Structure formats: structure tokens, C-alpha cells
Amino acid sequence: MLGTALCIVAASARSAGWSSDEVARYGGLYSTDCSNPSAPRLRAEAGSLSVEVGNRRMTGKNVDISVAPLGNQQLAPGQEIVMLMSEVRGGHELSFWVHREASGQFVQLEADPAVTSALGKALVAQRFLDCDVARSARVASAARAEIRRATVATPPAERGESGFRAAYLKALRPSDRKEEWLMSQVGRPTDATTVTIGGTPYQQLTGCKPHDCGDNNALVLFAPQTGAVYGKLLVRGVPRLIGAPPPELARVLDRLWRAEWRQGR
């Protein structure tokens, strides 16, 4: 739904909560297609965050930044995530999660249900690429260099774990990363069960929310050879898949998940 509901602008503003250096590092123009002026785009500026679709715009004020939105969760080498937060009219939240990694710099949207409804779930699910191509290339180069340094310094067993964490974080939505149990209770690859599906070996990991496993649980598959992560989550009783598994693998995932979490029910 992208009618007049998109034209929501905060009624008041305060001083920006992020520095000029942070604006230079994370701000600017992001788009689903930087070469297409009519493509959906985001603007991160000192005093506002904006979502633009055609001539329609949603703008959030009261901008602030969180450089550690995942708390004490350790990211894999070469990864950085910060959250730019803003407020639209009615006190609703609109946030840009800025990712910096070996593929460059990009943004994922996060918003409360009212804002998500106004923007449309399809738009919120998009990845917005950094239109400052030179900056994104510098980010990618620095990330790859950090990964190379970490690989040399890290024992093989730990490399597998850091590879899993990087792929797992990428498969999760920003809102998933706020679920503490999803970040801490899904096991380590070194402790995983190995299963072979379609000739590909996967490490099977499981986890759940303490004292509420029935409505909050996960089964995740990690393929060390390709770095792919697929899984089925149940969060607050709502099931869904992560990693966009192909149909046959999705069916296997569902069987494995039912065997793990719905046995006897």
C-alpha cells in the first residue's frame, strides 16, 4: 500500500544524534537500483531518514545511531552493522540497518507494524545498495582484507564457526537479531549433527527460547562447503523459513523441524 499513507512526516525534530564523521560513513543515498532514478531509494541525512518511492516520501526525524545494535553478539571478521533510528508522526519507528561487509555497503529497513503496513512488506524486505560506489568498494576491500587476516590467525575449527555466524546473521531479519534466544541458543557448528540432503552434507543446529520452547524454536542447516544457511523458525508461534531454501530442501527442513520440535504432538 503506497498511497497517501507513505507521506508521513514527523511533526517535530531535535538535534541529530550522530556525528558528521558517522554521517560520512553511513549516510547518503541507497537504492534498489542506483542506475534507475525511479527505483525505490533511501536517504540518510544528519537530521532525517527518508524512504522515497516515485514522488512519494516517508520521512523520520529525531535521528540517532546505535553502533552496537546486537549487544554483545560478536560479528564475523569483515562485518559491521549499525542501526540508524528515526521517528515518524505518531511516534512510530523507522530504522535503517547499515551493513558493511565483503560485498560492500547496503541497508535493510526495519519498522514497527504501522510503518511496515504503510510502506508495504515487499518494500521493507528489499536490500538497498549504497549509491556511493567508491565508498562501497572501499568497504568491500577493507572487509576482505580483514577476513584474510582473520583466516590466517584463526584455527580451522573456529573458521567454520565464524563462517556459520556470518551466514546465519545474513539469513536473519533485523527483527530476528533482537530475539536474544535466536542469537545465543542456536548451537555451535562443532556441536552439530551432520545430515546429508541431496548429496550435500549439512550441519544441523537447533535452539529455543528458555522456558518457552513450544512457541519459540529453530532448526538451522549450515553447509560448510558453500557457506549456505537455511532454517525453519517458530517465533512467538509464527513459523517461517530463512535462507530461501529451494522447494525440496524446504520440505526436508519441515520434516526435520517437526521431528525435533513437534514429536508426539
Coordinates of C-alpha atoms in Angstrom, one line a residue:
M1 CA 0.0 0.0 0.0
L2 CA 1.8 3.1 -1.2
G3 CA -0.9 5.8 -1.4
T4 CA -1.0 8.8 0.8
A5 CA 0.0 6.6 3.7
L6 CA 3.5 6.9 2.5
C7 CA 3.5 10.7 3.1
I8 CA 4.1 10.5 6.8
V9 CA 6.5 13.2 8.2
A10 CA 7.5 13.7 11.8
A11 CA 5.9 16.7 13.4
S12 CA 9.0 17.9 15.2
A13 CA 12.7 17.3 15.3
R14 CA 15.6 17.6 17.7
S15 CA 19.4 17.7 17.2
A16 CA 20.8 14.9 15.2
G17 CA 22.2 12.0 17.4
W18 CA 25.1 11.1 15.1
S19 CA 28.3 12.9 14.2
S20 CA 29.5 14.3 10.9
D21 CA 32.0 11.5 10.7
E22 CA 29.2 9.0 11.1
V23 CA 27.1 10.7 8.5
A24 CA 30.0 10.5 6.1
R25 CA 30.5 6.8 6.9
Y26 CA 26.9 5.6 6.9
G27 CA 24.8 8.3 5.4
G28 CA 23.9 9.2 1.8
L29 CA 21.7 7.7 -0.9
Y30 CA 20.8 4.0 -1.1
S31 CA 18.6 2.3 -3.8
T32 CA 17.4 -1.0 -5.0
D33 CA 18.9 0.1 -8.4
C34 CA 21.2 3.2 -8.2
S35 CA 21.3 3.4 -12.1
N36 CA 17.5 3.8 -12.2
P37 CA 16.2 7.2 -10.8
S38 CA 12.7 5.8 -10.4
A39 CA 13.8 2.9 -8.3
P40 CA 12.8 2.9 -4.6
R41 CA 15.5 4.7 -2.6
L42 CA 16.6 5.7 0.9
R43 CA 18.3 8.9 2.1
A44 CA 20.2 9.0 5.4
E45 CA 21.0 12.6 6.4
A46 CA 22.1 14.3 9.6
G47 CA 18.5 15.2 10.6
S48 CA 16.3 12.7 8.8
L49 CA 15.9 9.3 7.3
S50 CA 13.7 9.1 4.2
V51 CA 12.1 6.4 2.1
E52 CA 11.2 7.6 -1.4
V53 CA 9.1 5.8 -4.0
G54 CA 8.5 7.9 -7.1
N55 CA 7.2 11.2 -5.8
R56 CA 6.0 9.8 -2.5
R57 CA 8.1 10.1 0.6
M58 CA 8.1 8.9 4.2
T59 CA 10.5 10.9 6.5
G60 CA 11.6 10.2 10.0
K61 CA 13.1 12.8 12.3
N62 CA 14.8 12.5 15.7
V63 CA 17.7 10.6 14.2
D64 CA 20.0 8.6 16.4
I65 CA 22.6 5.9 15.9
S66 CA 23.4 2.6 17.6
V67 CA 26.9 1.3 16.7
A68 CA 26.3 -2.0 18.6
P69 CA 22.6 -2.9 18.0
L70 CA 23.3 -6.6 18.5
G71 CA 24.6 -6.0 22.1
N72 CA 27.5 -8.3 22.9
Q73 CA 26.9 -10.5 19.9
Q74 CA 30.2 -10.9 18.0
L75 CA 30.1 -10.5 14.2
A76 CA 32.3 -12.4 11.9
P77 CA 35.5 -10.8 10.7
G78 CA 34.9 -8.2 7.9
Q79 CA 31.3 -7.4 9.1
E80 CA 30.0 -4.3 10.7
I81 CA 26.3 -3.4 11.4
V82 CA 25.0 -0.2 12.8
M83 CA 21.4 1.0 13.2
L84 CA 20.1 4.4 12.3
M85 CA 16.9 5.2 14.2
S86 CA 14.2 7.8 13.5
E87 CA 10.7 8.6 14.4
V88 CA 7.7 9.3 12.1
R89 CA 4.5 11.0 13.0
G90 CA 2.6 9.3 15.8
G91 CA 5.8 8.1 17.5
H92 CA 6.3 5.2 15.1
E93 CA 9.8 3.8 14.4
L94 CA 11.7 3.8 11.1
S95 CA 15.2 2.4 11.2
F96 CA 18.0 1.8 8.6
W97 CA 20.3 -1.2 9.4
V98 CA 23.6 -0.4 7.6
H99 CA 25.6 -3.4 6.7
R100 CA 29.3 -3.2 5.8
E101 CA 30.9 -6.4 4.6
A102 CA 32.8 -8.1 1.8
S103 CA 30.0 -7.4 -0.7
G104 CA 30.1 -3.7 0.1
Q105 CA 27.7 -1.5 1.9
F106 CA 23.9 -1.8 1.9
V107 CA 20.8 -1.0 4.1
Q108 CA 17.9 -3.1 5.3
L109 CA 14.8 -1.4 6.5
E110 CA 13.2 -2.1 9.9
A111 CA 10.0 -0.5 11.1
D112 CA 7.1 -1.0 13.5
P113 CA 3.9 -2.7 12.2
A114 CA 2.2 0.6 11.3
V115 CA 5.1 1.9 9.2
T116 CA 5.6 -1.5 7.6
S117 CA 2.0 -1.6 6.6
A118 CA 2.2 1.9 5.1
L119 CA 5.4 1.0 3.1
G120 CA 4.4 -2.5 2.2
K121 CA 6.1 -5.7 3.3
A122 CA 7.7 -6.2 -0.2
L123 CA 9.5 -2.8 0.0
V124 CA 10.7 -3.4 3.6
A125 CA 12.1 -6.8 2.5
Q126 CA 14.3 -5.1 -0.2
R127 CA 18.1 -4.6 0.1
F128 CA 19.1 -1.1 -0.7
L129 CA 22.6 -0.7 -2.2
D130 CA 25.0 2.2 -1.4
C131 CA 24.9 4.6 -4.3
D132 CA 28.3 5.9 -3.3
V133 CA 30.1 3.3 -5.4
A134 CA 33.6 4.3 -4.4
R135 CA 32.7 4.1 -0.7
S136 CA 31.1 0.7 -1.1
A137 CA 34.2 -0.6 -2.9
R138 CA 36.4 0.7 -0.1
V139 CA 34.2 -1.1 2.5
A140 CA 34.4 -4.3 0.5
S141 CA 38.1 -4.1 0.1
A142 CA 38.7 -3.5 3.8
A143 CA 36.3 -6.3 4.8
R144 CA 38.1 -8.8 2.5
A145 CA 41.5 -7.8 4.0
E146 CA 40.1 -8.3 7.5
I147 CA 38.8 -11.7 6.5
R148 CA 42.1 -12.7 5.1
R149 CA 44.0 -11.6 8.3
A150 CA 41.5 -13.4 10.5
T151 CA 41.7 -16.6 8.4
V152 CA 45.4 -16.8 8.8
A153 CA 45.1 -16.2 12.5
T154 CA 42.1 -18.5 13.2
P155 CA 42.3 -22.3 13.8
P156 CA 40.3 -24.4 11.2
A157 CA 37.6 -25.3 13.8
E158 CA 36.9 -21.7 14.6
R159 CA 36.9 -20.7 10.9
G160 CA 33.9 -23.0 10.5
E161 CA 32.1 -21.3 13.4
S162 CA 32.8 -17.8 12.2
G163 CA 31.6 -18.7 8.7
F164 CA 28.4 -20.1 10.2
R165 CA 27.7 -17.0 12.3
A166 CA 28.3 -14.7 9.3
A167 CA 25.9 -16.7 7.1
Y168 CA 23.3 -17.1 9.9
L169 CA 23.2 -13.3 10.7
K170 CA 22.8 -12.6 7.0
A171 CA 19.9 -15.0 6.7
L172 CA 18.1 -13.5 9.7
R173 CA 15.9 -10.4 9.5
P174 CA 17.0 -7.3 11.6
S175 CA 14.0 -8.0 13.9
D176 CA 15.2 -11.6 14.4
R177 CA 18.5 -10.3 15.7
K178 CA 16.6 -8.6 18.6
E179 CA 15.4 -12.0 19.8
E180 CA 18.1 -12.9 22.3
W181 CA 17.5 -16.6 22.2
L182 CA 18.0 -16.7 18.4
M183 CA 21.4 -15.2 18.9
S184 CA 22.5 -17.2 21.9
Q185 CA 20.6 -20.5 21.9
V186 CA 21.3 -21.8 18.4
G187 CA 24.3 -24.1 18.8
R188 CA 27.9 -24.2 17.6
P189 CA 28.7 -26.0 14.4
T190 CA 31.3 -28.0 16.2
D191 CA 28.5 -29.5 18.3
A192 CA 26.1 -30.0 15.4
T193 CA 24.6 -33.2 14.0
T194 CA 25.6 -33.9 10.4
V195 CA 22.9 -34.7 7.9
T196 CA 23.2 -35.3 4.1
I197 CA 20.5 -33.9 1.8
G198 CA 20.7 -34.4 -1.9
G199 CA 24.3 -35.3 -1.7
T200 CA 25.2 -32.2 0.3
P201 CA 26.4 -32.5 3.9
Y202 CA 24.8 -30.1 6.3
Q203 CA 25.4 -29.4 10.0
Q204 CA 22.1 -29.4 11.8
L205 CA 21.8 -26.9 14.7
T206 CA 18.8 -26.3 17.0
G207 CA 17.8 -24.0 19.7
C208 CA 14.9 -22.5 21.6
K209 CA 13.8 -19.8 24.0
P210 CA 14.4 -21.0 27.6
H211 CA 11.1 -21.9 29.3
D212 CA 9.1 -21.2 26.1
C213 CA 10.4 -23.8 23.5
G214 CA 6.9 -24.6 22.3
D215 CA 6.3 -21.3 20.7
N216 CA 9.9 -20.1 20.1
N217 CA 12.4 -22.6 18.5
A218 CA 14.6 -23.0 15.5
L219 CA 16.2 -25.7 13.3
V220 CA 19.1 -24.5 11.1
L221 CA 21.2 -26.2 8.4
F222 CA 24.7 -25.0 7.6
A223 CA 26.6 -26.2 4.5
P224 CA 30.3 -25.7 5.3
Q225 CA 31.3 -26.3 1.6
T226 CA 29.2 -23.5 0.3
G227 CA 28.6 -21.3 3.4
A228 CA 24.8 -21.5 2.9
V229 CA 22.4 -21.3 5.8
Y230 CA 18.8 -22.5 5.7
G231 CA 16.3 -22.9 8.5
K232 CA 12.8 -23.0 9.9
L233 CA 12.0 -20.7 12.8
L234 CA 9.0 -20.5 15.1
V235 CA 9.0 -17.1 16.7
R236 CA 6.1 -16.3 19.1
G237 CA 4.1 -19.1 17.5
V238 CA 4.6 -17.9 13.9
P239 CA 6.6 -20.3 11.6
R240 CA 8.7 -19.2 8.6
L241 CA 11.8 -20.2 6.6
I242 CA 15.1 -18.4 6.4
G243 CA 17.7 -18.5 3.7
A244 CA 15.2 -19.0 0.9
P245 CA 15.6 -22.8 0.6
P246 CA 14.6 -24.4 -2.7
P247 CA 11.2 -26.3 -2.5
E248 CA 12.7 -29.8 -2.0
L249 CA 15.0 -28.6 0.8
A250 CA 12.1 -26.7 2.3
R251 CA 10.1 -29.9 2.6
V252 CA 13.1 -31.7 4.2
L253 CA 13.5 -28.8 6.6
D254 CA 9.9 -29.0 7.6
R255 CA 10.2 -32.8 8.3
L256 CA 13.4 -32.3 10.4
W257 CA 11.8 -29.4 12.3
R258 CA 8.7 -31.4 13.1
A259 CA 10.8 -34.4 14.2
E260 CA 12.8 -32.1 16.5
W261 CA 10.1 -29.8 17.9
R262 CA 6.7 -31.4 17.3
Q263 CA 7.4 -35.1 18.1
G264 CA 4.5 -36.6 19.9
R265 CA 2.2 -33.6 19.3

